[in-house]
PDB file of C-alpha atoms in Angstrom:
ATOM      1  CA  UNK A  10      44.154  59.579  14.545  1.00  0.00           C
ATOM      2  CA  UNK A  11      42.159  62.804  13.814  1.00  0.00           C
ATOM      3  CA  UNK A  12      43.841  65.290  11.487  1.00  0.00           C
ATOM      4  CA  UNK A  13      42.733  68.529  10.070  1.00  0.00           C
ATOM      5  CA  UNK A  14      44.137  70.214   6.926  1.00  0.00           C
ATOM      6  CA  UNK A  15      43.983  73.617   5.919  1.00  0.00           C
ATOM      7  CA  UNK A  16      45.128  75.968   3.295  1.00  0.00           C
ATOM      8  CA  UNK A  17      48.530  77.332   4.754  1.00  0.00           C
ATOM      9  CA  UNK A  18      48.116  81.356   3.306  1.00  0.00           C
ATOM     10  CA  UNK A  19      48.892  84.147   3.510  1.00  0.00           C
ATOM     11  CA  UNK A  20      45.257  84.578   1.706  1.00  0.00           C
ATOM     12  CA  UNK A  21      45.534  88.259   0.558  1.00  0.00           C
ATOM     13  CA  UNK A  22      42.255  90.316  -0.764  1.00  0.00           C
ATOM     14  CA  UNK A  23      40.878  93.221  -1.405  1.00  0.00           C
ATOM     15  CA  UNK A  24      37.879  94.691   0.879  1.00  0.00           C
ATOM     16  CA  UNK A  25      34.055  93.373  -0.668  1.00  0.00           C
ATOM     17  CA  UNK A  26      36.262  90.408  -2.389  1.00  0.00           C
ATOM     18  CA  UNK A  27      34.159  86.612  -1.897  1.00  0.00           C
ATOM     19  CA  UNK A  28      36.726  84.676   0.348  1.00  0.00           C
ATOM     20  CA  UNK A  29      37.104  80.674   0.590  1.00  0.00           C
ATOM     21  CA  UNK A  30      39.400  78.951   3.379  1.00  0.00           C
ATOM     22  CA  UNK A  31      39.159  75.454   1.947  1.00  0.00           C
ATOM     23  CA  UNK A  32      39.331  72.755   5.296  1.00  0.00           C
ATOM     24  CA  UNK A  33      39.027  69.072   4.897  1.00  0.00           C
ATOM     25  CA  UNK A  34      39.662  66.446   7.739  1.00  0.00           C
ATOM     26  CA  UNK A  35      39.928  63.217   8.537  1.00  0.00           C
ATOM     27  CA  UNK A  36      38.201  61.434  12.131  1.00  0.00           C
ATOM     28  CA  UNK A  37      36.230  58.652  13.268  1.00  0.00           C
ATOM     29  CA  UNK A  38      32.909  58.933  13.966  1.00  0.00           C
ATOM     30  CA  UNK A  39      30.721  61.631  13.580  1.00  0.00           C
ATOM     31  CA  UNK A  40      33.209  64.726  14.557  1.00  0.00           C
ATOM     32  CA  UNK A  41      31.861  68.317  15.338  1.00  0.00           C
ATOM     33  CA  UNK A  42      33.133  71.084  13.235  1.00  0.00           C
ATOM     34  CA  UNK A  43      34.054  74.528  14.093  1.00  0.00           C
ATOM     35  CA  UNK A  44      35.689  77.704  12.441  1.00  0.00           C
ATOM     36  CA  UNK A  45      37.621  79.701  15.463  1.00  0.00           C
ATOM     37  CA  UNK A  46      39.140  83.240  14.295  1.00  0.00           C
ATOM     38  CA  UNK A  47      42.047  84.698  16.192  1.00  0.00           C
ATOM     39  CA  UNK A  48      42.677  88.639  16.007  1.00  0.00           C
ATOM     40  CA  UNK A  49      46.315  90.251  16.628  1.00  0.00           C
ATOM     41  CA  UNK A  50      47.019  89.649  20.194  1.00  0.00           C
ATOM     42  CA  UNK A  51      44.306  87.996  21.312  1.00  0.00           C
ATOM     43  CA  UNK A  52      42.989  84.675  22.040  1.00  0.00           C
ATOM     44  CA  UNK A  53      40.747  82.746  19.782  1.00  0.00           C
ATOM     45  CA  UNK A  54      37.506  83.050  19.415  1.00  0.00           C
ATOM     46  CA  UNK A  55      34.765  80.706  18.231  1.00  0.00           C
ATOM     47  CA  UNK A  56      33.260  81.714  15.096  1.00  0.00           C
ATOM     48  CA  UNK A  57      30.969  79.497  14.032  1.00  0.00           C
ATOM     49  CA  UNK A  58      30.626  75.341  13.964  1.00  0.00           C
ATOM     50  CA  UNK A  59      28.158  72.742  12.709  1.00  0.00           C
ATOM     51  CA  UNK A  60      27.794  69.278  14.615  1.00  0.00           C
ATOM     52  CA  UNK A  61      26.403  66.951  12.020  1.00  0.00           C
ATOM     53  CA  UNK A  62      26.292  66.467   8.247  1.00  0.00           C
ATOM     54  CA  UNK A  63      24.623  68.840   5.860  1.00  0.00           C
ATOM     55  CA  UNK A  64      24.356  71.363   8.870  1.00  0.00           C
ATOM     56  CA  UNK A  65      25.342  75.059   8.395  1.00  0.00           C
ATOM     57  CA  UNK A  66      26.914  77.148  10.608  1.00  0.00           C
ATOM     58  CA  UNK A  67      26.845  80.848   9.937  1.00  0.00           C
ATOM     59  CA  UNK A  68      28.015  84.141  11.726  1.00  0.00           C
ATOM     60  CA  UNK A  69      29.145  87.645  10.568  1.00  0.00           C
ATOM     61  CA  UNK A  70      28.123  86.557   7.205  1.00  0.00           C
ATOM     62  CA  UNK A  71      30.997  83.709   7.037  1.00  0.00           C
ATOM     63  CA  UNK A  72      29.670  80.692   6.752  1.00  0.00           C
ATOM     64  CA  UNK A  73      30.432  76.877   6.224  1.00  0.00           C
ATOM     65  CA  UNK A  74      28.639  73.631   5.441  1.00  0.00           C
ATOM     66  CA  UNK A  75      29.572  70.550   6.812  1.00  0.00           C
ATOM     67  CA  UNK A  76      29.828  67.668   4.032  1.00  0.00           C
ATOM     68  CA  UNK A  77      30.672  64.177   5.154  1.00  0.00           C
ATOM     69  CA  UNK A  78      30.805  63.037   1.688  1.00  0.00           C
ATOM     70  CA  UNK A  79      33.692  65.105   1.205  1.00  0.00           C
ATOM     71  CA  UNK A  80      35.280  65.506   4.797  1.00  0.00           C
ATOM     72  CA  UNK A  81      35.042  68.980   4.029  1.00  0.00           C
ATOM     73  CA  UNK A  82      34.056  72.229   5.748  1.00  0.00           C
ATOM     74  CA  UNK A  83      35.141  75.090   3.267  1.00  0.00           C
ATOM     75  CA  UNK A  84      34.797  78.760   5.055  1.00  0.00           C
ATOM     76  CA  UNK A  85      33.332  81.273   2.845  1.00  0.00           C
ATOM     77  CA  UNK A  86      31.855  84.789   2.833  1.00  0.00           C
ATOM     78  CA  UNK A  87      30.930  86.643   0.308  1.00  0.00           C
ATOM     79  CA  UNK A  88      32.205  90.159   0.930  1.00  0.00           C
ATOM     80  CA  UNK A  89      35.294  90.399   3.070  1.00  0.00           C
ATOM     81  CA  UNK A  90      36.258  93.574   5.233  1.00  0.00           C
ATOM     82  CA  UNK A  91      39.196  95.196   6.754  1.00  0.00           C
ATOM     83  CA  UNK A  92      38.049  94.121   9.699  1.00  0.00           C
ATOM     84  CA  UNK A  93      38.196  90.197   8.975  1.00  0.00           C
ATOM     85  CA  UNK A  94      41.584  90.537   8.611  1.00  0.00           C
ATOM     86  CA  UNK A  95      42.824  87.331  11.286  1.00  0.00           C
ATOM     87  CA  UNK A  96      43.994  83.622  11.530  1.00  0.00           C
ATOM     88  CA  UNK A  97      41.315  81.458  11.058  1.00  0.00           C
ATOM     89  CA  UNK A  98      41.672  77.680  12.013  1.00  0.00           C
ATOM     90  CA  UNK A  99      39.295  74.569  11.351  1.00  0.00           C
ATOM     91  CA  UNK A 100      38.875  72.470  14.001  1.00  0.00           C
ATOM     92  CA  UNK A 101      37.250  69.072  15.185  1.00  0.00           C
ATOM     93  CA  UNK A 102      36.180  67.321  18.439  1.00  0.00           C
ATOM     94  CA  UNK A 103      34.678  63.683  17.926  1.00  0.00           C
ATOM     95  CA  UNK A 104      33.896  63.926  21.467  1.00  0.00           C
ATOM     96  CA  UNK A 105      34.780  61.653  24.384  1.00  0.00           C
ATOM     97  CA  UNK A 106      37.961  62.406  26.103  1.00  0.00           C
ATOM     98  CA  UNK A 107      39.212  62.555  22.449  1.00  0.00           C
ATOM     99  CA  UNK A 108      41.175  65.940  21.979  1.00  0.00           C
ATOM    100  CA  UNK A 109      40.241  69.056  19.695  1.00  0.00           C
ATOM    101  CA  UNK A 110      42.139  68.916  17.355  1.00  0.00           C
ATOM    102  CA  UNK A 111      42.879  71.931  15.099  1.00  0.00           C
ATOM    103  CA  UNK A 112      44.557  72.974  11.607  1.00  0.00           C
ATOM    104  CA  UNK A 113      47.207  74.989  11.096  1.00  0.00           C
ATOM    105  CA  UNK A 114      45.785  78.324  10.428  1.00  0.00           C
ATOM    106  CA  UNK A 115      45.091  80.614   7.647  1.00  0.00           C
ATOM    107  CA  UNK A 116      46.308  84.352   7.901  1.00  0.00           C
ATOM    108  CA  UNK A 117      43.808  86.471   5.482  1.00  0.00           C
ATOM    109  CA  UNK A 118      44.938  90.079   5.076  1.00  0.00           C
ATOM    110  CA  UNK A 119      42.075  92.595   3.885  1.00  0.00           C
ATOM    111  CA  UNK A 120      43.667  95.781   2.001  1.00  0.00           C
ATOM    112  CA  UNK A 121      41.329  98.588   1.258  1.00  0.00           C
TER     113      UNK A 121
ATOM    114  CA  UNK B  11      30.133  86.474  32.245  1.00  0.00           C
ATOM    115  CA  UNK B  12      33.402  86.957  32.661  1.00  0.00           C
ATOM    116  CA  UNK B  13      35.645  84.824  29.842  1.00  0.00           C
ATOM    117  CA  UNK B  14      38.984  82.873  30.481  1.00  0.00           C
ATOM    118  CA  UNK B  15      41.785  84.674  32.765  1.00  0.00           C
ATOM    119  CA  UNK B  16      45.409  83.777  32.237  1.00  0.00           C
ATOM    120  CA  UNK B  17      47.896  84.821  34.169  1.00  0.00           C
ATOM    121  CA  UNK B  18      50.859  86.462  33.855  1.00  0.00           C
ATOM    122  CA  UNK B  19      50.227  88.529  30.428  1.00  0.00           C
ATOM    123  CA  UNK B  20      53.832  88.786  29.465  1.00  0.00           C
ATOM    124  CA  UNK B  21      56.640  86.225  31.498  1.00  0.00           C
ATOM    125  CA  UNK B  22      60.286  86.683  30.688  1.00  0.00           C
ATOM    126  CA  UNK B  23      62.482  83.716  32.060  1.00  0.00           C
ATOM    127  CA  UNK B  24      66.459  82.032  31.565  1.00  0.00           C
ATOM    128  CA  UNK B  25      67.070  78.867  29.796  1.00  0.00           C
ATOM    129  CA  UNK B  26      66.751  76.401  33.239  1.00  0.00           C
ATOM    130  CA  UNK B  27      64.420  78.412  34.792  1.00  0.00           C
ATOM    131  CA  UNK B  28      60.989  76.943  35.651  1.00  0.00           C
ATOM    132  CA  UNK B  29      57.729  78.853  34.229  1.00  0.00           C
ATOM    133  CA  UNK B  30      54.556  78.609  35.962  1.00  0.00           C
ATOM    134  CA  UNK B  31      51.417  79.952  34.288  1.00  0.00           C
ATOM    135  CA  UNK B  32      47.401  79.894  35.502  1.00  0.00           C
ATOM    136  CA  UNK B  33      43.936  79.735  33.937  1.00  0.00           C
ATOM    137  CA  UNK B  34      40.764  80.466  35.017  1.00  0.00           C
ATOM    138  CA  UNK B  35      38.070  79.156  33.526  1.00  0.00           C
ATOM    139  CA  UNK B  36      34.328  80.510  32.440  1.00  0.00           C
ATOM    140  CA  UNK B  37      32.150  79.744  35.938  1.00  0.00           C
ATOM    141  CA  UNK B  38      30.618  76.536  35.709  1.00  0.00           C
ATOM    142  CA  UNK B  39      33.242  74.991  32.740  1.00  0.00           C
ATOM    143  CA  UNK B  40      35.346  71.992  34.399  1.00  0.00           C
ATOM    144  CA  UNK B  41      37.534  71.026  31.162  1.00  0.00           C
ATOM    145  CA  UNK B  42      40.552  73.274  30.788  1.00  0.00           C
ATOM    146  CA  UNK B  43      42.661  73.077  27.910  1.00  0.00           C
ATOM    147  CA  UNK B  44      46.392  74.195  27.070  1.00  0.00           C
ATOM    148  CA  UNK B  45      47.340  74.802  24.031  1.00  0.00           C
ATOM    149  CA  UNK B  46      51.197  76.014  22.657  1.00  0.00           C
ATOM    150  CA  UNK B  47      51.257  78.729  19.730  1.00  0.00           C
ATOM    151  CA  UNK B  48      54.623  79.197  18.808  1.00  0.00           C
ATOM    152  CA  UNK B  49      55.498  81.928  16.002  1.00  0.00           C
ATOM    153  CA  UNK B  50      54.265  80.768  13.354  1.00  0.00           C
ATOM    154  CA  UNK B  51      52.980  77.683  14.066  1.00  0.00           C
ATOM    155  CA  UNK B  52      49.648  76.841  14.463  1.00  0.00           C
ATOM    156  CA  UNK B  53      48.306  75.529  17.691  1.00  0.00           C
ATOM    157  CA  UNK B  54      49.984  72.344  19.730  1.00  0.00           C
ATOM    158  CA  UNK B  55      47.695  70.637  22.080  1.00  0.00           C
ATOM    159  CA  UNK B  56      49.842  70.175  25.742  1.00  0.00           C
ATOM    160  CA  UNK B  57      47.348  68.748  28.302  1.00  0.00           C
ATOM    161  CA  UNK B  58      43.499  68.785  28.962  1.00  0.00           C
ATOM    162  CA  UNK B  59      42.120  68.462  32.621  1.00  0.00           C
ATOM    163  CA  UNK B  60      38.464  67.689  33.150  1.00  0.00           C
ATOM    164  CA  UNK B  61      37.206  67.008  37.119  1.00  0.00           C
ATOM    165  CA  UNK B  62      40.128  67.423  38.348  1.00  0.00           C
ATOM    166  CA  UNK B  63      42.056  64.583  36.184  1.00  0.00           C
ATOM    167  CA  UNK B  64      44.091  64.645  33.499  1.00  0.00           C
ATOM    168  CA  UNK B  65      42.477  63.340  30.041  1.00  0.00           C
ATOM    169  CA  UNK B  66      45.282  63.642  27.235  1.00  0.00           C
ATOM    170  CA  UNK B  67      48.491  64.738  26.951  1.00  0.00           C
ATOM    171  CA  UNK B  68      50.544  65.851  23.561  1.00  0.00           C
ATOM    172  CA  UNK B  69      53.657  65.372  22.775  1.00  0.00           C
ATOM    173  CA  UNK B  70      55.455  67.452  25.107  1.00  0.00           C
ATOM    174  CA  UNK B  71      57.955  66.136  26.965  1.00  0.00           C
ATOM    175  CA  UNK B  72      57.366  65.332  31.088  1.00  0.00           C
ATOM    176  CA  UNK B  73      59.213  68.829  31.890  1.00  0.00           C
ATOM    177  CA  UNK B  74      55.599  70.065  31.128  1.00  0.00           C
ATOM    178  CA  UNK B  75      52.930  69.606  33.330  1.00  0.00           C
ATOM    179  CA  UNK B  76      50.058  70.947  35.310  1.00  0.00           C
ATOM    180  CA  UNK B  77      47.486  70.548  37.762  1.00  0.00           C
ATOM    181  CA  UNK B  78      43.864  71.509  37.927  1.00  0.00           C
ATOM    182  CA  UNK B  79      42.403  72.897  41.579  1.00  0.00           C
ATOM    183  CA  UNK B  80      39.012  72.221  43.305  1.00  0.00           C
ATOM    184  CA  UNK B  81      37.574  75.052  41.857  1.00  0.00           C
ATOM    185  CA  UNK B  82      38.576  74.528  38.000  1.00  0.00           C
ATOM    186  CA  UNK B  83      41.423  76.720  37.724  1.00  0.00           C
ATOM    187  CA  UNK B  84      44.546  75.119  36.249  1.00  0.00           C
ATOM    188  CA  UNK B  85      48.248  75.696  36.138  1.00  0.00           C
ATOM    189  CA  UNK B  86      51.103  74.623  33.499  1.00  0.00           C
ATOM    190  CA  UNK B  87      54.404  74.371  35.031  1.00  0.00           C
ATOM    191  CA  UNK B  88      57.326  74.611  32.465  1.00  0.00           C
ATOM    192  CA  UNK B  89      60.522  72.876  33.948  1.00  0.00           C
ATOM    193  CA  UNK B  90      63.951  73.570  32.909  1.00  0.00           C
ATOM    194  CA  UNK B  91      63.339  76.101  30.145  1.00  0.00           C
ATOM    195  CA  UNK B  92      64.699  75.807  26.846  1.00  0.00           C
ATOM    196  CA  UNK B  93      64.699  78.847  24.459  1.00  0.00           C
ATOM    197  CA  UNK B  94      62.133  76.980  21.846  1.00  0.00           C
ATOM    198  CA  UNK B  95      59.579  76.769  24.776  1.00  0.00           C
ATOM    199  CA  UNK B  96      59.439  80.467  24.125  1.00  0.00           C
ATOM    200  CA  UNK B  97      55.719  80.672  22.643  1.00  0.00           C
ATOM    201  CA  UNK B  98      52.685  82.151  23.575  1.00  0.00           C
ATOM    202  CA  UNK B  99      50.603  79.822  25.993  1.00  0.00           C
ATOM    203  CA  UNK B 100      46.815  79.687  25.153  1.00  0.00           C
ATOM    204  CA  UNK B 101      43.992  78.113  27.967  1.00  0.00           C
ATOM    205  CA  UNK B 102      40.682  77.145  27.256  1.00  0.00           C
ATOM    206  CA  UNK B 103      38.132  75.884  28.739  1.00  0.00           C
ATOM    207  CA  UNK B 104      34.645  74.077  28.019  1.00  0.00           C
ATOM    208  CA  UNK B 105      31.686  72.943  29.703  1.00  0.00           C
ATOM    209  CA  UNK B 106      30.587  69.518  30.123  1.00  0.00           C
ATOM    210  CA  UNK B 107      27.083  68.936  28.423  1.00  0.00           C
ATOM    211  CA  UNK B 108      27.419  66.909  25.130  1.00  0.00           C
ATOM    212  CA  UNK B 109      30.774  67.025  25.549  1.00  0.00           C
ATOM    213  CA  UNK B 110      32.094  66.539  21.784  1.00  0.00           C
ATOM    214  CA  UNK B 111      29.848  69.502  20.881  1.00  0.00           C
ATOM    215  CA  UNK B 112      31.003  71.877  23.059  1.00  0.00           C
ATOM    216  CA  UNK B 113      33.018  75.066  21.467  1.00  0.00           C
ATOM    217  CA  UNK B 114      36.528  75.682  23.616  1.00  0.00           C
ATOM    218  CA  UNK B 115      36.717  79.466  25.481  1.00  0.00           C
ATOM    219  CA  UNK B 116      39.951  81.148  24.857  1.00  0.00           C
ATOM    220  CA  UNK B 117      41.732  83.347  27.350  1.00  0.00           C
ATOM    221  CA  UNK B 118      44.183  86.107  25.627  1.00  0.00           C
ATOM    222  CA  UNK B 119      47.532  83.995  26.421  1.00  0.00           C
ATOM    223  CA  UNK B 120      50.665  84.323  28.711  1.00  0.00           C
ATOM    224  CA  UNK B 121      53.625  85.090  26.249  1.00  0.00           C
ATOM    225  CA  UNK B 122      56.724  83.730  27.629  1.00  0.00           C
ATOM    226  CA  UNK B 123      59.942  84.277  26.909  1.00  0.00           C
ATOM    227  CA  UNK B 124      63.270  82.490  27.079  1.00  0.00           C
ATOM    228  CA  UNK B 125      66.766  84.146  27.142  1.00  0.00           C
TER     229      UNK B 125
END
């Protein structure tokens, strides 16, 4: 079946640090890719995704490139913010009645 | 447009009690997804309705199920509660063009409680 692995955290950094969630999966097919973001208390929302290889996704300056070669969509931006402090989870969808299925999450705290 | 409602916020029930919680989904989405969060834990998929019919199930045993309405809406019943059910409850729902592509809309969650 589908699986999606992600680093585990906490991922502490200092505000303007470059930031990496590493995310690498394994599906049939052609899978979509997305990056959701969850802030304290709240639901999560859908950051950014990329539905086939070589494609970029990009929003709020995080982005991620989606590399079938490597089953691997690696989050990055290069200048985090208090703000970004969240859970971020990879997820896939290969589509069909086929659930989403998502990583574990990776809690990134931001200290000024 | 308004985004995914859930319904309660905050539920606080006894081991053997049954939960019920609802989800309304973005106008026009028919897929509605429910998801379990449990502290610390990432997210467990429970059940995903599309039309009307169920699609998948996880690995939850039958004490937890739903149904989804005519109009989309959805509802996860939680029979005879145990005190690890106690998690926060997340919906979502989609829309159906090019269905694999198709991002999932989060509501904020029902929090529920066992005691």
């Amino acid at each position: 079946g589908n699986s999606v692995t992600q680093m585990e955290g906490p991922v502490t950094l200092s505000e303007e640090a470059f930031l990496t969630i590493n995310c690498t999966y394994t599906a049939t097919g052609y899978p979509s890719l997305f990056w959701y973001v969850q802030y304290p208390g709240e639901g999560l929302q859908l950051l950014l995704k990329a539905t086939k290889a070589d494609d970029k996704g990009s929003n709020k300056g995080f982005e991620a490139t989606y590399r079938k070669e490597t089953t691997s969509f690696h989050l990055e931006k290069g200048s985090v913010q208090v703000s970004d402090s969240a859970v971020y989870f990879c997820a896939l969808n290969s589509g069909g009645y086929q659930k989403v299925t998502f990583g574990i999450g990776t809690k990134l705290q931001v200290i000024p | 447009e308004a985004g995914v409602t859930q319904s309660p916020t905050h539920l606080i029930k006894t081991r053997g009690q049954q939960a019920t919680l609802r989800c309304s989904p973005i106008s026009g989405h028919t897929s509605v997804y429910w998801y379990q969060q449990a502290l610390g834990l990432g997210l467990q998929f429970l059940l995903w309705y599309d039309e009307g019919e169920e699609r998948n199930r996880g690995n939850f045993p039958p004490r937890f199920s739903g149904r989804q309405f005519p109009n989309y809406s959805s509802e996860l019943n939680v029979n005879a509660l145990e005190l690890e059910d106690s998690a926060l409850y997340l919906c979502a729902s989609s829309g159906a063009e090019g269905r694999g592509n198709s991002p999932l809309h989060f509501g904020n969650g029902t929090r529920l409680t066992v005691t």
